[in-house]
Amino acid sequence: MRNAPTILHLDMDAFYASVEQAAKPSLRGKAVVVGGLGPRGVVATASYEARVFGVHSAMPMAQARRLAPNAAYLVPRFSVYRSVSEQVMALLRELSPLVEPLSLDEAFVDLEARGAAWDAESARQTGTRLRADIRAVTGLTGSVGLAASKMLAKIASEQAKPDGLVLIEPGTERALLGPMPVRTLPGVGPATGDHLRRAGITTVEELAEAGEDELVRLLGRAHGQALYAMALARDDRPVVAERETKSVSVEDTYDVDIHDRLRVGLEVQRLADRCVRRLREAGLSGRTIVLKVRRYDFSTLTRSETLRGPTDDPAVVREAAARLLESVDTTGGVRLLGVGVSGLADYTQEDLFAQAAGERASEPPVEEADPVVVEEEPRPEERHWRPGQDVRHAAYGPGWVQGSGLGRVTVRFETPQSGPGRVRTFRVDDAELEPAEPLPLVQGPDHPPPCPGQSDGPRHRAPPELPEAGLSATADQEGPGTCQASSVPASLPKSWSGRVEDGAMSRP
């Protein structure tokens, strides 16, 4: 472990929820929960305002709604999160060539690699500038930890949350770690923590006092030795710039168990196509096709097949996944399906047609494939609007979907640069309302902010009044073409939490 605290760990604060708050002025300072909105959805991220009520990531969405019924519940917008993440990672790479991303919102940086820091004071200054740059470029906040090792830098960033910086001075590591619970150390999950607790070990100091031999006896050689070293604040892991991708996979959890075998097969084909799209976007191919099936009783089965060479051919992946499905009994119902490809390479074996089961018809490129429509399902007569979705109205300009149901969609018209906007309700098939691309969180000089309440084109007449249908526009609406930031209540009205259940907004 080095002597200077020049390993930096950045963790963006409540990343998905913070992006949504930055994009939607009316949600700033409010409880926001991002995740799957179906009956089996889970929380991806909760804003700090929502965490006050006990909501946290990986919690079932139904439980989150019970804890925070008046929060705004939004679907994830991963394209926006990836775009913001790329801006943040670009700032990190300006500091050092050694940047190790852990996720969209988290990364390690070796500040010594390019001379960005060499002692405690220079490291602190670099971390302070980084936080300011992130705020200027993205409008968001991140927490920074600085230490002499990756383990300690991550612990420091946790202590810094939210929107702070913590530097662990060399020589103070043991005193800092000692009183912390054993779960603080990486690799100590609930099971290991319970095992240590039963042995009378609850803090890092007690872990160090137990000694290496005792930890090896309790946890096995590899885990015991590693944990003892961490308890002594020893961590020599380097920052690795390129983390090798081992597999590419996609999966879907279904709100209602799928029993029909044909529907299961069609879902597997659709997932195979999505998986190949990700492969091609990454410039990869793979040899091993993996099928994952979680059945009605939560039992999870995994099947795999290894081809003679790597491929990114959608037909080959589809047919291999279909063959794997044949060996799985799905009669009781399926709640989750997944398709993955491993054994990755950066080239493709061209002659793989013999691997397909029999001759296959000519297939369109995967990029042009239309989504599979299950025949037994009725054709939807209405457009489906999702809470948090970006939209644009011909008369009122850009906004986002607040909720939908009963043939109505409620939209709040505001932009990242405006004040909180007005709410209006339309029929779901309103021809003047369309999905839109997300607006940048921080407006550049070449793109003046659009004015909510005003379209880029000619003005149109306001839509006619809509009958009461469980959703209604606010009473203080203005005519089209205005550019006034409206005042909003200090908290979200109890009549709306942006939640959709079975296609309709639930009432309080």
Short mmCIF file of C-alpha atoms in Angstrom, two decimals:
data_model
loop_
_atom_site.label_atom_id
_atom_site.label_comp_id
_atom_site.label_asym_id
_atom_site.label_seq_id
_atom_site.Cartn_x
_atom_site.Cartn_y
_atom_site.Cartn_z
CA MET A 1 0.00 0.00 0.00
CA ARG A 2 1.35 3.45 -0.95
CA ASN A 3 2.13 6.14 1.62
CA ALA A 4 0.18 9.03 0.06
CA PRO A 5 -3.65 9.20 -0.12
CA THR A 6 -3.69 9.35 -3.92
CA ILE A 7 -6.34 6.70 -4.65
CA LEU A 8 -9.63 8.49 -5.31
CA HIS A 9 -13.05 6.87 -5.16
CA LEU A 10 -15.97 8.80 -6.67
CA ASP A 11 -19.56 7.82 -5.95
CA MET A 12 -22.32 9.98 -7.43
CA ASP A 13 -25.06 10.80 -4.94
CA ALA A 14 -28.35 8.91 -5.48
CA PHE A 15 -27.42 8.96 -9.16
CA TYR A 16 -30.59 7.94 -11.04
CA ALA A 17 -32.87 9.89 -8.71
CA SER A 18 -30.57 12.93 -8.80
CA VAL A 19 -30.60 12.91 -12.61
CA GLU A 20 -34.41 12.88 -12.53
CA GLN A 21 -34.51 15.76 -10.05
CA ALA A 22 -32.07 17.77 -12.16
CA ALA A 23 -34.21 17.14 -15.26
CA LYS A 24 -37.52 17.88 -13.52
CA PRO A 25 -37.49 21.08 -11.43
CA SER A 26 -40.81 20.24 -9.73
CA LEU A 27 -39.17 17.17 -8.13
CA ARG A 28 -36.19 18.95 -6.61
CA GLY A 29 -36.23 18.53 -2.87
CA LYS A 30 -39.01 15.91 -3.15
CA ALA A 31 -39.00 12.15 -2.58
CA VAL A 32 -38.18 10.39 -5.87
CA VAL A 33 -37.98 6.63 -6.41
CA VAL A 34 -36.65 5.13 -9.66
CA GLY A 35 -37.19 1.49 -10.57
CA GLY A 36 -39.58 -1.08 -11.96
CA LEU A 37 -43.17 0.00 -11.46
CA GLY A 38 -44.80 -3.40 -11.92
CA PRO A 39 -45.98 -5.59 -9.04
CA ARG A 40 -42.59 -7.30 -8.95
CA GLY A 41 -40.50 -4.20 -9.55
CA VAL A 42 -37.61 -3.25 -7.29
CA VAL A 43 -36.11 0.10 -6.36
CA ALA A 44 -33.04 1.04 -8.42
CA THR A 45 -32.33 4.31 -6.59
CA ALA A 46 -34.13 6.46 -4.06
CA SER A 47 -33.44 10.15 -3.49
CA TYR A 48 -32.24 11.20 -0.07
CA GLU A 49 -35.68 12.67 0.58
CA ALA A 50 -37.18 9.20 -0.01
CA ARG A 51 -34.55 7.50 2.15
CA VAL A 52 -35.87 9.42 5.14
CA PHE A 53 -38.93 7.14 4.93
CA GLY A 54 -36.78 4.00 4.84
CA VAL A 55 -36.79 3.46 1.07
CA HIS A 56 -33.54 2.04 -0.31
CA SER A 57 -32.21 0.36 -3.42
CA ALA A 58 -33.09 -3.32 -4.06
CA MET A 59 -36.26 -2.94 -1.95
CA PRO A 60 -39.46 -4.31 -3.51
CA MET A 61 -41.34 -1.44 -5.08
CA ALA A 62 -44.56 -2.44 -3.32
CA GLN A 63 -42.83 -1.99 0.05
CA ALA A 64 -41.41 1.37 -1.04
CA ARG A 65 -44.89 2.59 -1.92
CA ARG A 66 -46.16 1.63 1.51
CA LEU A 67 -43.31 3.53 3.18
CA ALA A 68 -43.49 6.61 0.93
CA PRO A 69 -46.92 6.68 -0.72
CA ASN A 70 -46.59 10.31 -1.88
CA ALA A 71 -43.19 9.96 -3.55
CA ALA A 72 -42.78 10.30 -7.31
CA TYR A 73 -42.29 6.83 -8.81
CA LEU A 74 -40.51 6.91 -12.18
CA VAL A 75 -39.27 4.37 -14.69
CA PRO A 76 -35.48 4.41 -15.33
CA ARG A 77 -34.13 6.32 -18.34
CA PHE A 78 -30.88 4.44 -18.84
CA SER A 79 -29.88 6.28 -22.00
CA VAL A 80 -29.85 9.53 -20.01
CA TYR A 81 -27.91 7.96 -17.13
CA ARG A 82 -25.31 6.55 -19.53
CA SER A 83 -24.91 9.93 -21.20
CA VAL A 84 -24.33 11.69 -17.87
CA SER A 85 -21.99 8.89 -16.76
CA GLU A 86 -19.87 9.40 -19.88
CA GLN A 87 -19.50 13.08 -18.98
CA VAL A 88 -18.36 12.17 -15.45
CA MET A 89 -15.94 9.47 -16.62
CA ALA A 90 -14.43 11.91 -19.15
CA LEU A 91 -13.62 14.27 -16.26
CA LEU A 92 -11.95 11.42 -14.38
CA ARG A 93 -9.84 10.48 -17.40
CA GLU A 94 -8.57 14.04 -17.59
CA LEU A 95 -7.02 13.41 -14.17
CA SER A 96 -5.44 10.03 -14.86
CA PRO A 97 -5.16 7.26 -17.44
CA LEU A 98 -5.88 4.79 -14.64
CA VAL A 99 -9.65 5.01 -14.15
CA GLU A 100 -11.49 1.87 -13.04
CA PRO A 101 -15.28 2.24 -13.48
CA LEU A 102 -17.33 0.02 -11.19
CA SER A 103 -20.73 1.12 -12.50
CA LEU A 104 -22.33 4.11 -14.20
CA ASP A 105 -21.92 6.23 -11.08
CA GLU A 106 -18.82 4.90 -9.35
CA ALA A 107 -15.09 4.63 -10.15
CA PHE A 108 -11.58 4.45 -8.72
CA VAL A 109 -8.83 6.79 -9.97
CA ASP A 110 -5.06 6.54 -9.43
CA LEU A 111 -4.06 10.19 -9.12
CA GLU A 112 -0.31 9.45 -9.13
CA ALA A 113 -0.36 7.99 -12.64
CA ARG A 114 -0.36 11.42 -14.31
CA GLY A 115 0.88 13.52 -11.42
CA ALA A 116 -2.56 14.87 -10.49
CA ALA A 117 -1.63 14.37 -6.81
CA TRP A 118 1.43 13.28 -4.85
CA ASP A 119 0.57 14.06 -1.22
CA ALA A 120 -2.42 14.73 1.01
CA GLU A 121 -2.79 18.43 0.17
CA SER A 122 -2.56 18.00 -3.61
CA ALA A 123 -4.99 15.06 -3.43
CA ARG A 124 -7.50 17.15 -1.48
CA GLN A 125 -7.25 20.01 -3.96
CA THR A 126 -7.74 17.63 -6.88
CA GLY A 127 -10.79 16.06 -5.25
CA THR A 128 -12.29 19.49 -4.55
CA ARG A 129 -11.78 20.61 -8.16
CA LEU A 130 -13.29 17.36 -9.44
CA ARG A 131 -16.46 17.84 -7.43
CA ALA A 132 -16.78 21.41 -8.70
CA ASP A 133 -16.22 20.28 -12.30
CA ILE A 134 -18.86 17.55 -12.00
CA ARG A 135 -21.39 20.06 -10.70
CA ALA A 136 -20.55 22.51 -13.51
CA VAL A 137 -20.77 19.91 -16.29
CA THR A 138 -23.72 17.83 -15.06
CA GLY A 139 -25.44 19.87 -12.37
CA LEU A 140 -25.09 16.87 -10.02
CA THR A 141 -23.14 16.14 -6.86
CA GLY A 142 -20.68 13.37 -6.13
CA SER A 143 -18.90 12.23 -2.99
CA VAL A 144 -15.13 11.71 -3.02
CA GLY A 145 -12.99 9.50 -0.84
CA LEU A 146 -9.17 9.78 -0.83
CA ALA A 147 -6.84 7.26 0.76
CA ALA A 148 -3.76 5.16 0.18
CA SER A 149 -5.74 2.10 -0.96
CA LYS A 150 -8.91 1.24 -2.84
CA MET A 151 -10.61 -0.24 0.23
CA LEU A 152 -10.01 2.85 2.34
CA ALA A 153 -10.93 5.26 -0.47
CA LYS A 154 -14.31 3.57 -0.86
CA ILE A 155 -14.91 3.68 2.90
CA ALA A 156 -13.99 7.38 2.84
CA SER A 157 -16.48 8.17 0.07
CA GLU A 158 -19.23 6.44 2.05
CA GLN A 159 -18.40 8.68 5.01
CA ALA A 160 -18.44 11.71 2.71
CA LYS A 161 -22.02 11.16 1.49
CA PRO A 162 -23.84 13.13 0.41
CA ASP A 163 -21.90 15.78 -1.51
CA GLY A 164 -18.70 15.70 0.53
CA LEU A 165 -15.01 14.83 0.54
CA VAL A 166 -13.17 12.72 3.13
CA LEU A 167 -9.40 12.13 3.10
CA ILE A 168 -7.87 9.43 5.28
CA GLU A 169 -4.41 10.52 6.38
CA PRO A 170 -1.69 7.84 6.24
CA GLY A 171 -1.04 6.42 9.70
CA THR A 172 -4.62 6.90 10.88
CA GLU A 173 -6.14 3.90 9.08
CA ARG A 174 -6.14 1.40 11.97
CA ALA A 175 -7.65 3.88 14.42
CA LEU A 176 -10.35 4.77 11.89
CA LEU A 177 -11.26 1.18 11.00
CA GLY A 178 -11.16 -0.25 14.53
CA PRO A 179 -14.64 0.70 15.80
CA MET A 180 -16.36 0.12 12.46
CA PRO A 181 -18.64 -2.93 12.05
CA VAL A 182 -17.17 -5.86 10.17
CA ARG A 183 -19.74 -5.34 7.39
CA THR A 184 -17.78 -2.21 6.46
CA LEU A 185 -15.06 -4.35 4.86
CA PRO A 186 -15.51 -5.54 1.27
CA GLY A 187 -16.39 -9.21 1.03
CA VAL A 188 -18.28 -9.30 4.35
CA GLY A 189 -21.90 -9.85 3.46
CA PRO A 190 -24.85 -10.81 5.66
CA ALA A 191 -23.87 -14.50 5.90
CA THR A 192 -20.21 -13.85 6.78
CA GLY A 193 -21.26 -11.09 9.16
CA ASP A 194 -23.63 -13.42 11.02
CA HIS A 195 -20.97 -16.14 11.15
CA LEU A 196 -18.46 -13.72 12.70
CA ARG A 197 -21.06 -12.36 15.11
CA ARG A 198 -21.75 -15.86 16.42
CA ALA A 199 -17.99 -16.12 17.06
CA GLY A 200 -18.11 -12.89 19.07
CA ILE A 201 -16.57 -10.68 16.36
CA THR A 202 -18.56 -7.58 15.48
CA THR A 203 -15.99 -4.81 14.85
CA VAL A 204 -12.91 -4.51 12.65
CA GLU A 205 -10.73 -4.18 15.77
CA GLU A 206 -12.08 -7.50 17.11
CA LEU A 207 -11.38 -8.99 13.69
CA ALA A 208 -7.72 -7.94 13.89
CA GLU A 209 -7.44 -9.16 17.49
CA ALA A 210 -8.81 -12.59 16.55
CA GLY A 211 -5.71 -13.21 14.46
CA GLU A 212 -5.15 -14.74 11.06
CA ASP A 213 -5.21 -18.36 12.25
CA GLU A 214 -8.63 -17.97 13.89
CA LEU A 215 -10.09 -16.27 10.82
CA VAL A 216 -8.74 -19.00 8.56
CA ARG A 217 -10.37 -21.56 10.84
CA LEU A 218 -13.69 -19.71 10.73
CA LEU A 219 -13.80 -18.68 7.07
CA GLY A 220 -11.30 -20.77 5.15
CA ARG A 221 -7.77 -19.90 4.04
CA ALA A 222 -8.40 -17.49 1.17
CA HIS A 223 -11.22 -15.53 2.79
CA GLY A 224 -9.68 -15.58 6.26
CA GLN A 225 -6.28 -14.31 5.11
CA ALA A 226 -7.81 -11.58 2.94
CA LEU A 227 -10.09 -10.39 5.73
CA TYR A 228 -7.26 -10.29 8.26
CA ALA A 229 -5.16 -8.17 5.90
CA MET A 230 -8.04 -5.73 5.40
CA ALA A 231 -8.60 -5.51 9.17
CA LEU A 232 -4.97 -4.31 9.39
CA ALA A 233 -5.73 -1.74 6.63
CA ARG A 234 -3.63 -3.63 4.09
CA ASP A 235 -4.90 -3.50 0.51
CA ASP A 236 -2.46 -3.65 -2.40
CA ARG A 237 -5.00 -3.96 -5.21
CA PRO A 238 -4.06 -1.64 -8.09
CA VAL A 239 -6.46 0.57 -10.04
CA VAL A 240 -7.10 -1.32 -13.29
CA ALA A 241 -8.04 0.87 -16.23
CA GLU A 242 -9.55 -1.84 -18.42
CA ARG A 243 -11.84 -4.33 -16.74
CA GLU A 244 -12.35 -7.28 -19.04
CA THR A 245 -15.97 -7.94 -19.93
CA LYS A 246 -16.68 -11.59 -19.21
CA SER A 247 -20.24 -11.82 -20.49
CA VAL A 248 -23.10 -9.88 -22.02
CA SER A 249 -26.64 -10.70 -20.91
CA VAL A 250 -30.18 -9.37 -20.70
CA GLU A 251 -33.14 -10.53 -18.64
CA ASP A 252 -36.74 -9.58 -17.95
CA THR A 253 -38.95 -10.17 -14.91
CA TYR A 254 -42.64 -10.51 -15.74
CA ASP A 255 -45.44 -9.01 -13.69
CA VAL A 256 -47.55 -12.14 -14.23
CA ASP A 257 -46.11 -15.64 -14.59
CA ILE A 258 -45.97 -16.84 -18.20
CA HIS A 259 -47.53 -20.27 -18.66
CA ASP A 260 -47.95 -20.49 -22.42
CA ARG A 261 -45.00 -22.34 -23.94
CA LEU A 262 -45.25 -20.40 -27.22
CA ARG A 263 -45.10 -17.10 -25.35
CA VAL A 264 -42.02 -18.29 -23.42
CA GLY A 265 -40.31 -19.21 -26.68
CA LEU A 266 -41.08 -15.83 -28.23
CA GLU A 267 -39.76 -14.03 -25.17
CA VAL A 268 -36.51 -16.00 -25.37
CA GLN A 269 -36.12 -15.00 -29.04
CA ARG A 270 -36.71 -11.35 -28.17
CA LEU A 271 -34.12 -11.50 -25.38
CA ALA A 272 -31.63 -13.17 -27.70
CA ASP A 273 -32.00 -10.30 -30.17
CA ARG A 274 -31.47 -7.73 -27.41
CA CYS A 275 -28.39 -9.58 -26.22
CA VAL A 276 -26.91 -9.59 -29.73
CA ARG A 277 -27.56 -5.87 -30.03
CA ARG A 278 -25.48 -5.30 -26.91
CA LEU A 279 -22.76 -7.58 -28.24
CA ARG A 280 -22.54 -5.63 -31.48
CA GLU A 281 -22.60 -2.26 -29.73
CA ALA A 282 -19.57 -3.42 -27.73
CA GLY A 283 -17.84 -4.83 -30.82
CA LEU A 284 -17.80 -8.31 -29.30
CA SER A 285 -18.84 -11.85 -30.12
CA GLY A 286 -19.07 -14.97 -27.96
CA ARG A 287 -18.94 -18.75 -27.99
CA THR A 288 -21.16 -19.78 -25.07
CA ILE A 289 -24.92 -19.13 -25.08
CA VAL A 290 -26.57 -19.10 -21.65
CA LEU A 291 -30.29 -19.37 -20.85
CA LYS A 292 -31.63 -18.41 -17.42
CA VAL A 293 -35.13 -19.39 -16.29
CA ARG A 294 -36.66 -18.51 -12.92
CA ARG A 295 -39.84 -20.48 -12.38
CA TYR A 296 -43.01 -19.77 -10.43
CA ASP A 297 -41.53 -21.26 -7.23
CA PHE A 298 -38.40 -19.03 -7.46
CA SER A 299 -36.21 -21.96 -8.47
CA THR A 300 -33.65 -20.75 -11.02
CA LEU A 301 -32.28 -22.97 -13.79
CA THR A 302 -29.31 -22.15 -16.01
CA ARG A 303 -28.49 -23.96 -19.24
CA SER A 304 -25.56 -23.28 -21.59
CA GLU A 305 -24.23 -24.41 -24.95
CA THR A 306 -20.76 -23.73 -26.34
CA LEU A 307 -20.39 -23.17 -30.08
CA ARG A 308 -17.35 -24.03 -32.18
CA GLY A 309 -16.45 -20.37 -32.58
CA PRO A 310 -17.56 -16.91 -31.49
CA THR A 311 -20.61 -15.36 -33.11
CA ASP A 312 -22.75 -12.24 -33.10
CA ASP A 313 -25.31 -13.71 -35.50
CA PRO A 314 -28.82 -13.20 -34.04
CA ALA A 315 -30.18 -16.32 -35.72
CA VAL A 316 -27.44 -18.51 -34.24
CA VAL A 317 -28.00 -17.10 -30.76
CA ARG A 318 -31.79 -17.44 -31.07
CA GLU A 319 -31.59 -21.05 -32.18
CA ALA A 320 -29.09 -22.00 -29.48
CA ALA A 321 -31.31 -20.38 -26.83
CA ALA A 322 -34.34 -22.22 -28.23
CA ARG A 323 -32.51 -25.55 -28.00
CA LEU A 324 -31.58 -24.80 -24.39
CA LEU A 325 -35.21 -23.97 -23.60
CA GLU A 326 -36.29 -27.41 -24.80
CA SER A 327 -34.59 -28.96 -21.74
CA VAL A 328 -36.45 -26.76 -19.24
CA ASP A 329 -39.90 -27.56 -17.83
CA THR A 330 -41.94 -24.34 -17.78
CA THR A 331 -45.42 -25.80 -17.24
CA GLY A 332 -45.76 -24.30 -13.76
CA GLY A 333 -45.08 -20.78 -15.00
CA VAL A 334 -42.07 -18.55 -15.58
CA ARG A 335 -41.41 -15.27 -13.74
CA LEU A 336 -37.99 -14.40 -15.21
CA LEU A 337 -36.11 -15.18 -18.43
CA GLY A 338 -32.59 -14.24 -19.44
CA VAL A 339 -30.23 -14.83 -22.35
CA GLY A 340 -26.49 -14.24 -22.17
CA VAL A 341 -23.33 -14.78 -24.17
CA SER A 342 -19.93 -15.50 -22.60
CA GLY A 343 -16.55 -16.65 -23.86
CA LEU A 344 -16.23 -13.25 -25.50
CA ALA A 345 -13.88 -12.26 -28.32
CA ASP A 346 -13.35 -9.13 -30.39
CA TYR A 347 -13.82 -10.98 -33.66
CA THR A 348 -16.53 -13.15 -35.25
CA GLN A 349 -16.24 -16.62 -36.72
CA GLU A 350 -17.85 -16.10 -40.12
CA ASP A 351 -18.77 -19.68 -41.05
CA LEU A 352 -21.17 -20.69 -38.30
CA PHE A 353 -24.17 -21.63 -40.40
CA ALA A 354 -23.62 -25.30 -39.70
CA GLN A 355 -24.21 -24.63 -36.02
CA ALA A 356 -27.80 -23.69 -36.63
CA ALA A 357 -30.32 -26.49 -36.32
CA GLY A 358 -31.26 -27.11 -39.95
CA GLU A 359 -31.63 -24.55 -42.67
CA ARG A 360 -33.07 -21.21 -41.68
CA ALA A 361 -34.78 -18.57 -43.71
CA SER A 362 -33.10 -15.31 -44.51
CA GLU A 363 -33.29 -13.03 -41.48
CA PRO A 364 -33.21 -9.21 -41.41
CA PRO A 365 -30.34 -7.64 -39.46
CA VAL A 366 -31.01 -7.59 -35.73
CA GLU A 367 -31.05 -3.78 -35.74
CA GLU A 368 -34.11 -3.88 -38.02
CA ALA A 369 -36.00 -6.59 -36.18
CA ASP A 370 -39.40 -5.51 -34.93
CA PRO A 371 -40.46 -6.31 -31.37
CA VAL A 372 -42.23 -9.66 -31.12
CA VAL A 373 -46.00 -9.32 -30.67
CA VAL A 374 -47.69 -12.23 -28.93
CA GLU A 375 -50.72 -13.19 -30.98
CA GLU A 376 -52.96 -14.10 -28.09
CA GLU A 377 -52.65 -10.64 -26.56
CA PRO A 378 -55.09 -7.99 -27.77
CA ARG A 379 -53.63 -5.28 -29.90
CA PRO A 380 -53.34 -2.15 -27.77
CA GLU A 381 -55.66 0.64 -28.86
CA GLU A 382 -53.92 3.33 -26.81
CA ARG A 383 -50.40 4.63 -26.68
CA HIS A 384 -48.71 3.76 -23.41
CA TRP A 385 -47.14 6.63 -21.48
CA ARG A 386 -44.73 5.85 -18.65
CA PRO A 387 -44.13 8.05 -15.59
CA GLY A 388 -40.99 10.10 -16.15
CA GLN A 389 -41.02 9.70 -19.94
CA ASP A 390 -39.86 12.69 -22.01
CA VAL A 391 -42.53 14.14 -24.30
CA ARG A 392 -43.21 17.21 -26.42
CA HIS A 393 -46.55 18.83 -27.20
CA ALA A 394 -47.03 20.90 -30.32
CA ALA A 395 -48.55 23.75 -28.32
CA TYR A 396 -46.87 23.50 -24.94
CA GLY A 397 -43.37 22.31 -25.78
CA PRO A 398 -41.21 19.83 -23.81
CA GLY A 399 -42.32 18.09 -20.64
CA TRP A 400 -42.53 14.72 -18.96
CA VAL A 401 -45.27 12.23 -18.14
CA GLN A 402 -46.49 12.52 -14.58
CA GLY A 403 -48.97 9.66 -14.83
CA SER A 404 -51.53 7.99 -17.06
CA GLY A 405 -54.66 5.93 -16.86
CA LEU A 406 -58.36 5.82 -17.76
CA GLY A 407 -57.58 7.08 -21.24
CA ARG A 408 -55.79 10.20 -19.99
CA VAL A 409 -52.15 11.22 -19.67
CA THR A 410 -50.96 13.97 -17.36
CA VAL A 411 -47.88 15.94 -18.41
CA ARG A 412 -45.84 18.50 -16.52
CA PHE A 413 -44.31 21.03 -18.89
CA GLU A 414 -40.90 22.06 -17.64
CA THR A 415 -37.23 21.75 -18.59
CA PRO A 416 -34.03 21.36 -16.57
CA GLN A 417 -33.43 25.11 -16.92
CA SER A 418 -36.98 26.29 -16.14
CA GLY A 419 -38.78 26.63 -12.88
CA PRO A 420 -41.42 24.09 -11.86
CA GLY A 421 -43.89 23.83 -14.72
CA ARG A 422 -47.63 23.57 -15.19
CA VAL A 423 -49.54 20.32 -15.35
CA ARG A 424 -51.98 19.56 -18.16
CA THR A 425 -54.03 16.49 -18.99
CA PHE A 426 -54.66 15.11 -22.47
CA ARG A 427 -56.24 12.12 -24.07
CA VAL A 428 -53.66 9.35 -24.50
CA ASP A 429 -54.14 9.46 -28.27
CA ASP A 430 -53.68 13.23 -28.56
CA ALA A 431 -52.00 13.69 -31.95
CA GLU A 432 -50.06 16.73 -30.76
CA LEU A 433 -48.32 14.82 -27.94
CA GLU A 434 -45.27 12.79 -28.91
CA PRO A 435 -42.34 11.04 -27.21
CA ALA A 436 -39.23 13.23 -27.22
CA GLU A 437 -35.49 13.01 -26.72
CA PRO A 438 -34.21 13.99 -23.25
CA LEU A 439 -32.96 17.53 -22.80
CA PRO A 440 -29.42 18.14 -21.46
CA LEU A 441 -29.23 18.76 -17.72
CA VAL A 442 -26.83 21.68 -18.17
CA GLN A 443 -27.50 23.91 -21.15
CA GLY A 444 -24.55 24.70 -23.41
CA PRO A 445 -24.07 28.05 -25.17
CA ASP A 446 -25.01 26.58 -28.54
CA HIS A 447 -28.38 25.28 -27.33
CA PRO A 448 -30.54 27.89 -25.63
CA PRO A 449 -33.07 26.33 -23.29
CA PRO A 450 -36.51 25.69 -24.78
CA CYS A 451 -39.29 27.58 -23.15
CA PRO A 452 -41.88 25.41 -21.42
CA GLY A 453 -45.31 26.39 -22.59
CA GLN A 454 -44.02 27.31 -26.04
CA SER A 455 -43.29 25.03 -28.98
CA ASP A 456 -40.54 25.45 -31.54
CA GLY A 457 -43.13 25.70 -34.29
CA PRO A 458 -46.37 27.62 -34.80
CA ARG A 459 -48.76 27.92 -31.93
CA HIS A 460 -51.84 25.78 -31.74
CA ARG A 461 -55.08 26.18 -29.95
CA ALA A 462 -55.36 24.73 -26.49
CA PRO A 463 -56.99 21.30 -26.28
CA PRO A 464 -60.66 21.22 -25.29
CA GLU A 465 -61.60 20.66 -21.71
CA LEU A 466 -61.56 17.02 -20.73
CA PRO A 467 -64.19 15.34 -18.60
CA GLU A 468 -63.33 14.26 -15.10
CA ALA A 469 -61.71 10.83 -15.28
CA GLY A 470 -59.66 10.39 -12.16
CA LEU A 471 -56.93 12.63 -13.55
CA SER A 472 -57.26 16.36 -14.07
CA ALA A 473 -55.12 19.31 -15.02
CA THR A 474 -54.37 21.97 -12.48
CA ALA A 475 -56.84 24.83 -12.30
CA ASP A 476 -54.25 27.55 -12.89
CA GLN A 477 -53.41 26.72 -16.49
CA GLU A 478 -52.33 29.40 -18.88
CA GLY A 479 -52.86 29.58 -22.60
CA PRO A 480 -50.34 28.23 -25.09
CA GLY A 481 -47.26 30.17 -25.97
CA THR A 482 -46.57 31.47 -22.46
CA CYS A 483 -43.15 31.32 -20.85
CA GLN A 484 -43.87 31.86 -17.19
CA ALA A 485 -42.52 29.68 -14.43
CA SER A 486 -45.48 28.81 -12.27
CA SER A 487 -45.50 28.54 -8.55
CA VAL A 488 -46.07 25.07 -7.13
CA PRO A 489 -47.02 23.75 -3.73
CA ALA A 490 -44.20 23.10 -1.28
CA SER A 491 -44.89 19.38 -1.54
CA LEU A 492 -46.38 17.11 -4.13
CA PRO A 493 -50.16 16.91 -3.90
CA LYS A 494 -51.36 13.74 -2.27
CA SER A 495 -53.51 13.03 -5.29
CA TRP A 496 -50.42 12.21 -7.35
CA SER A 497 -47.37 10.09 -6.80
CA GLY A 498 -46.60 9.29 -10.41
CA ARG A 499 -47.37 5.65 -9.92
CA VAL A 500 -49.02 3.37 -12.45
CA GLU A 501 -50.52 0.02 -11.65
CA ASP A 502 -51.78 -2.25 -14.40
CA GLY A 503 -51.85 0.65 -16.84
CA ALA A 504 -53.87 3.06 -14.68
CA MET A 505 -52.88 5.58 -12.10
CA SER A 506 -53.89 4.48 -8.63
CA ARG A 507 -55.93 6.88 -6.55
CA PRO A 508 -55.11 7.75 -2.95
#
